[in-house]
Short mmCIF file of C-alpha atoms in Angstrom, two decimals:
data_model
loop_
_atom_site.label_atom_id
_atom_site.label_comp_id
_atom_site.label_asym_id
_atom_site.label_seq_id
_atom_site.Cartn_x
_atom_site.Cartn_y
_atom_site.Cartn_z
CA MET A 1 58.18 220.17 -108.35
CA SER A 2 58.26 220.17 -112.00
CA LEU A 3 55.29 218.75 -114.09
CA ALA A 4 57.92 216.25 -115.63
CA PHE A 5 58.74 214.97 -112.02
CA ASN A 6 54.99 215.07 -110.88
CA LEU A 7 54.27 212.88 -114.06
CA LEU A 8 57.21 210.43 -113.27
CA LEU A 9 55.89 210.10 -109.71
CA GLY A 10 52.46 209.36 -110.84
CA ILE A 11 53.58 206.79 -113.45
CA ALA A 12 55.66 205.17 -110.79
CA ALA A 13 52.81 204.79 -108.38
CA PHE A 14 50.50 203.48 -111.14
CA THR A 15 53.33 200.93 -111.74
CA ALA A 16 54.06 200.06 -108.44
CA MET A 17 50.28 199.35 -107.53
CA GLU A 18 50.27 196.63 -110.00
CA VAL A 19 53.14 195.02 -108.23
CA ALA A 20 51.26 195.84 -104.77
CA ALA A 21 48.22 194.15 -106.06
CA TRP A 22 49.88 191.14 -107.49
CA ALA A 23 51.68 190.52 -104.34
CA THR A 24 48.51 191.21 -102.24
CA HIS A 25 46.52 188.97 -104.27
CA ARG A 26 49.16 186.16 -104.23
CA TRP A 27 50.18 186.41 -100.38
CA ILE A 28 47.15 187.98 -98.72
CA MET A 29 44.10 187.39 -100.70
CA HIS A 30 45.14 183.77 -101.29
CA GLY A 31 46.93 183.40 -97.78
CA PHE A 32 45.22 185.02 -94.77
CA GLY A 33 42.62 187.10 -96.49
CA TRP A 34 41.21 184.03 -98.14
CA GLY A 35 38.20 184.52 -95.76
CA TRP A 36 37.30 187.71 -97.81
CA HIS A 37 38.62 186.51 -101.13
CA GLU A 38 36.84 183.23 -101.21
CA SER A 39 33.55 185.21 -102.02
CA HIS A 40 35.22 186.20 -105.37
CA HIS A 41 35.89 182.75 -106.60
CA ARG A 42 32.14 181.58 -105.75
CA PRO A 43 29.30 182.76 -107.81
CA ARG A 44 28.03 186.27 -106.68
CA THR A 45 24.64 186.42 -104.97
CA GLY A 46 24.09 190.24 -104.96
CA PRO A 47 25.86 193.45 -106.14
CA PHE A 48 28.68 193.08 -103.78
CA GLU A 49 30.99 190.27 -102.45
CA ARG A 50 33.16 190.29 -99.20
CA ASN A 51 36.29 190.60 -101.40
CA ASP A 52 35.19 194.14 -102.11
CA ARG A 53 36.56 195.32 -98.72
CA PHE A 54 39.82 194.91 -100.26
CA VAL A 55 38.86 197.86 -102.42
CA LEU A 56 38.19 200.01 -99.27
CA ILE A 57 41.48 199.17 -98.19
CA PHE A 58 43.21 200.43 -101.26
CA SER A 59 41.05 203.40 -101.61
CA GLY A 60 42.35 204.33 -97.97
CA ILE A 61 45.93 204.46 -99.45
CA ALA A 62 44.85 207.12 -102.07
CA VAL A 63 42.89 209.13 -99.37
CA ALA A 64 45.77 208.88 -96.98
CA LEU A 65 48.14 210.17 -99.53
CA PHE A 66 45.71 213.04 -100.93
CA ALA A 67 45.64 214.12 -97.31
CA ILE A 68 49.40 214.34 -96.82
CA GLY A 69 49.51 216.22 -100.03
CA LYS A 70 46.89 218.69 -98.71
CA TYR A 71 48.54 218.90 -95.30
CA GLY A 72 52.06 217.98 -95.79
CA THR A 73 54.28 217.49 -98.68
CA ASP A 74 53.74 218.41 -102.27
CA TRP A 75 55.23 214.66 -103.56
CA ALA A 76 52.16 213.09 -102.28
CA TRP A 77 49.78 214.49 -104.74
CA PRO A 78 51.36 212.72 -107.65
CA LEU A 79 51.37 209.66 -105.73
CA ALA A 80 47.77 210.01 -104.88
CA TRP A 81 46.74 210.21 -108.40
CA GLY A 82 48.75 207.40 -109.80
CA VAL A 83 47.33 205.15 -106.94
CA THR A 84 43.87 206.58 -107.93
CA ALA A 85 44.48 205.95 -111.70
CA TYR A 86 45.38 202.41 -110.88
CA GLY A 87 42.22 201.99 -109.02
CA ILE A 88 39.98 203.03 -111.88
CA ALA A 89 41.92 201.12 -114.35
CA TYR A 90 41.74 197.88 -112.13
CA PHE A 91 37.70 198.72 -111.71
CA LEU A 92 37.11 199.01 -115.42
CA MET A 93 39.52 196.10 -116.52
CA HIS A 94 38.76 193.51 -113.66
CA ASP A 95 34.96 194.48 -112.44
CA VAL A 96 33.82 195.59 -115.66
CA LEU A 97 35.75 193.97 -118.68
CA VAL A 98 36.55 190.48 -116.93
CA HIS A 99 33.86 189.88 -114.28
CA ARG A 100 30.78 192.13 -116.24
CA ARG A 101 29.56 193.79 -113.10
CA ILE A 102 28.51 196.34 -115.82
CA ARG A 103 27.63 195.02 -118.80
CA LEU A 104 29.18 196.08 -122.04
CA PRO A 105 27.97 195.40 -125.69
CA PHE A 106 31.49 193.74 -126.20
CA HIS A 107 33.70 190.89 -124.82
CA PRO A 108 37.27 191.04 -125.96
CA THR A 109 38.70 187.81 -126.87
CA ARG A 110 41.80 188.86 -128.65
CA GLY A 111 44.89 190.95 -128.29
CA TYR A 112 45.86 192.88 -124.64
CA LEU A 113 42.41 193.02 -123.45
CA GLY A 114 41.43 189.28 -124.52
CA ARG A 115 44.61 188.18 -122.62
CA LEU A 116 43.89 189.95 -119.47
CA VAL A 117 40.37 188.35 -119.67
CA ALA A 118 41.67 184.75 -120.49
CA ALA A 119 44.48 185.04 -117.95
CA HIS A 120 42.03 185.96 -115.11
CA HIS A 121 39.63 183.05 -116.32
CA LEU A 122 42.54 180.82 -115.86
CA HIS A 123 42.86 182.21 -112.31
CA HIS A 124 39.28 181.35 -111.54
CA ALA A 125 39.56 177.75 -112.94
CA VAL A 126 40.89 177.18 -109.23
CA ASN A 127 38.23 177.88 -106.40
CA THR A 128 40.60 176.94 -103.61
CA LYS A 129 43.14 179.04 -101.89
CA ASP A 130 45.98 177.18 -103.20
CA GLY A 131 46.92 176.30 -106.79
CA ALA A 132 45.92 179.19 -108.70
CA VAL A 133 47.98 181.17 -111.37
CA SER A 134 47.97 184.76 -112.97
CA PHE A 135 47.42 187.32 -109.68
CA GLY A 136 48.13 190.46 -111.63
CA PHE A 137 45.42 192.68 -112.93
CA LEU A 138 46.87 194.79 -115.69
CA TYR A 139 49.55 192.58 -116.70
CA ALA A 140 49.21 188.97 -117.66
CA PRO A 141 52.00 186.51 -118.69
CA PRO A 142 51.62 184.87 -122.06
CA LEU A 143 48.72 182.13 -121.89
CA PRO A 144 50.61 179.11 -122.93
CA ARG A 145 52.93 179.74 -119.84
CA LEU A 146 50.02 180.20 -117.46
CA ARG A 147 48.43 177.04 -118.85
CA ALA A 148 51.48 175.16 -118.30
CA GLN A 149 51.78 176.33 -114.51
CA LEU A 150 48.00 175.35 -113.94
CA ARG A 151 48.76 172.13 -115.27
CA ALA A 152 52.06 171.67 -113.34
CA LEU A 153 50.01 172.85 -110.22
CA ARG A 154 47.17 170.34 -110.83
CA HIS A 155 49.37 167.27 -111.66
CA PRO A 156 52.86 167.96 -109.79
CA ALA A 157 53.90 164.19 -110.10
CA SER A 158 53.91 164.19 -113.82
CA GLN A 159 56.04 167.23 -114.18
CA ALA A 160 59.10 165.29 -112.70
#
């Protein structure tokens, strides 16, 4: 396969992972997976939380794609690299930048990174399974829209 096609597949996998992560966060983590994810909405008591189990599941997808690429078809390699690149970006943005599991000398408050941080803090304004906003990790809707959604979820009668 051509380099351009491989790059396109990798970029497509990376992009698809943001969609998959949004859907997983919205419908699984804040659904039947709340038993694991709830730990993420509580103060951490150690270096790990039950929510970290989801990382193992997503990592398994990348490992499976690498294995398919090794023992099967070539198209799986760029998909595996796209999923892996997303995992790295997720870790850096979500775990390092937003939740500061690794302390950096700066904490963004403006621009794209500031918007991601603020959107995720709006997500954590709700510590329950229902009523949260902003389920993406590398894309965040405009903050005024998220604030309005959060208000509407908190006070549904006043929105009529």
